[in-house]
PDB file of C-alpha atoms in Angstrom:
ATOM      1  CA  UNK A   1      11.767 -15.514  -7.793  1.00 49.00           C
ATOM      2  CA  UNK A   2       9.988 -16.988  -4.920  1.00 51.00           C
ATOM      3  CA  UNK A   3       7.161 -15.157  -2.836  1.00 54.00           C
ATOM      4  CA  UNK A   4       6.371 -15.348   0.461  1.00 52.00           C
ATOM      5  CA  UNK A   5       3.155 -16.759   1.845  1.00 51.00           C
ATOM      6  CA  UNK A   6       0.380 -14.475   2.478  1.00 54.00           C
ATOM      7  CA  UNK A   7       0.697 -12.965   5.702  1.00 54.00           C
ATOM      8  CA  UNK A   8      -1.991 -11.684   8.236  1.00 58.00           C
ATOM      9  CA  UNK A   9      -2.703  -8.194   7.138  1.00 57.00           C
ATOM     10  CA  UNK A  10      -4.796  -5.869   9.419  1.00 62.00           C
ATOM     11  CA  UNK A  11      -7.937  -5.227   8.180  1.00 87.00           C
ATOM     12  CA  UNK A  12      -7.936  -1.056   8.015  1.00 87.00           C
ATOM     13  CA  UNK A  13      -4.705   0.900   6.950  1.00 85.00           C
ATOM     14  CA  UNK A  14      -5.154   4.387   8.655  1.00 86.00           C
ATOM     15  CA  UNK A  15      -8.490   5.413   9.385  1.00 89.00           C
ATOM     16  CA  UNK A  16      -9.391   5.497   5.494  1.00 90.00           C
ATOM     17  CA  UNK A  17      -9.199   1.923   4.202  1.00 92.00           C
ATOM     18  CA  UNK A  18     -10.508  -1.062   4.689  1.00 93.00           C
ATOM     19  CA  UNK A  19      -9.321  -4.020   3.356  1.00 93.00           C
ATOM     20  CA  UNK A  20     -11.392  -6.347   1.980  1.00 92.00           C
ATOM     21  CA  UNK A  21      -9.473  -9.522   0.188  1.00 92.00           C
ATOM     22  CA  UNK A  22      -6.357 -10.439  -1.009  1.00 92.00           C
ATOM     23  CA  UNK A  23      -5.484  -9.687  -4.975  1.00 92.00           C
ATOM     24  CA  UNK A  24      -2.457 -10.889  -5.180  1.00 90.00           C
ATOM     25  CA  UNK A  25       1.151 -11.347  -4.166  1.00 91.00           C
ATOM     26  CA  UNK A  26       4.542 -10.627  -5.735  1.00 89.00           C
ATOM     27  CA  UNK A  27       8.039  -9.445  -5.965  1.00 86.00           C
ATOM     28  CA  UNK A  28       7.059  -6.116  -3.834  1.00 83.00           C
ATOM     29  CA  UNK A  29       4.115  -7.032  -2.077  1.00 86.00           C
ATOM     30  CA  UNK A  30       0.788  -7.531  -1.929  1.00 89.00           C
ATOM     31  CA  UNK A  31      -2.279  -6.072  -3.457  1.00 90.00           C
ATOM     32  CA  UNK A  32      -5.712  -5.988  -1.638  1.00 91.00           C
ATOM     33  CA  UNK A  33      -9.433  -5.414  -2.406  1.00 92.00           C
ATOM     34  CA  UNK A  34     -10.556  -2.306  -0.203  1.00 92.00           C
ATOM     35  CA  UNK A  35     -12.775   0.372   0.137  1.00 94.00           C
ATOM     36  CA  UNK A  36     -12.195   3.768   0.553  1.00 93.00           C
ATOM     37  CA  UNK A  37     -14.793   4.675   3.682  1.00 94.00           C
ATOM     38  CA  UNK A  38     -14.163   8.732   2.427  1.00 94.00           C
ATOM     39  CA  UNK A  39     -15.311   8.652  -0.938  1.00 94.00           C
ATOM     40  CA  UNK A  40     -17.578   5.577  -0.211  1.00 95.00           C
ATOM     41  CA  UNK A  41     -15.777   3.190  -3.482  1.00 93.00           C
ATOM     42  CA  UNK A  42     -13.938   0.244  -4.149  1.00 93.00           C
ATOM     43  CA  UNK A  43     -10.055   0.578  -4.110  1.00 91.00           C
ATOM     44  CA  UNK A  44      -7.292  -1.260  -4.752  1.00 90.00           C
ATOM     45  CA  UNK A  45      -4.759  -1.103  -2.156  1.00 89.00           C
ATOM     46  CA  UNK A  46      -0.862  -2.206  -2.417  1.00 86.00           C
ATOM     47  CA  UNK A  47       1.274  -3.048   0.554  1.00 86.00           C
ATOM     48  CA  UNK A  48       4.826  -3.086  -0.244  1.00 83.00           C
ATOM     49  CA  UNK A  49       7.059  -5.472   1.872  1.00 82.00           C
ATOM     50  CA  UNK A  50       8.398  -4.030   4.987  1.00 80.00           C
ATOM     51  CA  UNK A  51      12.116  -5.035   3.719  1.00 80.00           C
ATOM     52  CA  UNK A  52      11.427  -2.363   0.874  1.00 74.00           C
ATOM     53  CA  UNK A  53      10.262   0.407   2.886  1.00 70.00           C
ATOM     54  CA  UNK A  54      12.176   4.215   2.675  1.00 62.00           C
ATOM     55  CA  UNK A  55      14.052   3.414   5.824  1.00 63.00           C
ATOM     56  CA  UNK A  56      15.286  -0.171   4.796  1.00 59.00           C
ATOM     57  CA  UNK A  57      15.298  -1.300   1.311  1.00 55.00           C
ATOM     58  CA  UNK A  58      17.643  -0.874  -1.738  1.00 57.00           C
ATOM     59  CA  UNK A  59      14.936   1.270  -3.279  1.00 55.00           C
ATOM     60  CA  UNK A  60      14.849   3.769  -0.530  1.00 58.00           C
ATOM     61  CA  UNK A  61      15.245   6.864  -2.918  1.00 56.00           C
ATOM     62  CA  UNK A  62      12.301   5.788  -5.116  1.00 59.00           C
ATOM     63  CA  UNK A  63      10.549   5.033  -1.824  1.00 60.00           C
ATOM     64  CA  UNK A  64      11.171   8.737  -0.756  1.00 64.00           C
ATOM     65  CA  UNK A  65      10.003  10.030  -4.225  1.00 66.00           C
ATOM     66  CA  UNK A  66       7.054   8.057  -4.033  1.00 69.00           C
ATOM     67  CA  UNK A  67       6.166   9.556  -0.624  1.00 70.00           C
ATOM     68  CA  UNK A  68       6.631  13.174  -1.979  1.00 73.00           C
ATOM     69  CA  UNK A  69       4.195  12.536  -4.468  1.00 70.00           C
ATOM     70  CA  UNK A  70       1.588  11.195  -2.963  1.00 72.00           C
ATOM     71  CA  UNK A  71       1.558  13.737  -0.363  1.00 75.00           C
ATOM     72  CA  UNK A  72       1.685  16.237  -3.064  1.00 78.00           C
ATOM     73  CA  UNK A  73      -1.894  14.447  -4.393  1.00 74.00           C
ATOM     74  CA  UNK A  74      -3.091  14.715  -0.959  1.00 77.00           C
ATOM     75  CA  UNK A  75      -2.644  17.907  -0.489  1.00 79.00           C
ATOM     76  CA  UNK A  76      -4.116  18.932  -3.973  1.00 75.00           C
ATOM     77  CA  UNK A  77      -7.118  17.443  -3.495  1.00 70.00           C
ATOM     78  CA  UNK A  78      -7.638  17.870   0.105  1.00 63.00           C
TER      79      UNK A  78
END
């Protein structure tokens, strides 16, 4: 399955992470170096292809789930 090329990425994502370099790219999107500005460490970060977001992809029930969970995390450690 082809990938698309590498596209500009901003450099933060929220006011949390910073993005540092690109990892790699594949089927769902990409994965970046980053750091994590809160608990001052290195991160890895994954950006999943606008196409396969909640609101428009085939996976938008595991999308949904996903969400739940990680707000779940956030909420148990915050």
């Amino acid at each position: 399955m082809p990938t698309e090329p590498p596209r500009e990425q901003p450099t933060r994502v929220g006011e949390r992470y910073e993005l540092t370099s690109p990892i790699s790219t594949g089927g769902m999107g990409q994965v970046w170096r980053g750091y994590d500005t809160v608990l001052d460490r290195e991160i890895a970060v994954k950006l999943i292809r606008p196409d396969l977001t909640a609101e428009n992809g085939p996976d938008a029930p595991m999308a949904g789930e996903a969400a739940e969970l990680l707000d779940r995390i956030r909420r148990a450690s915050g």
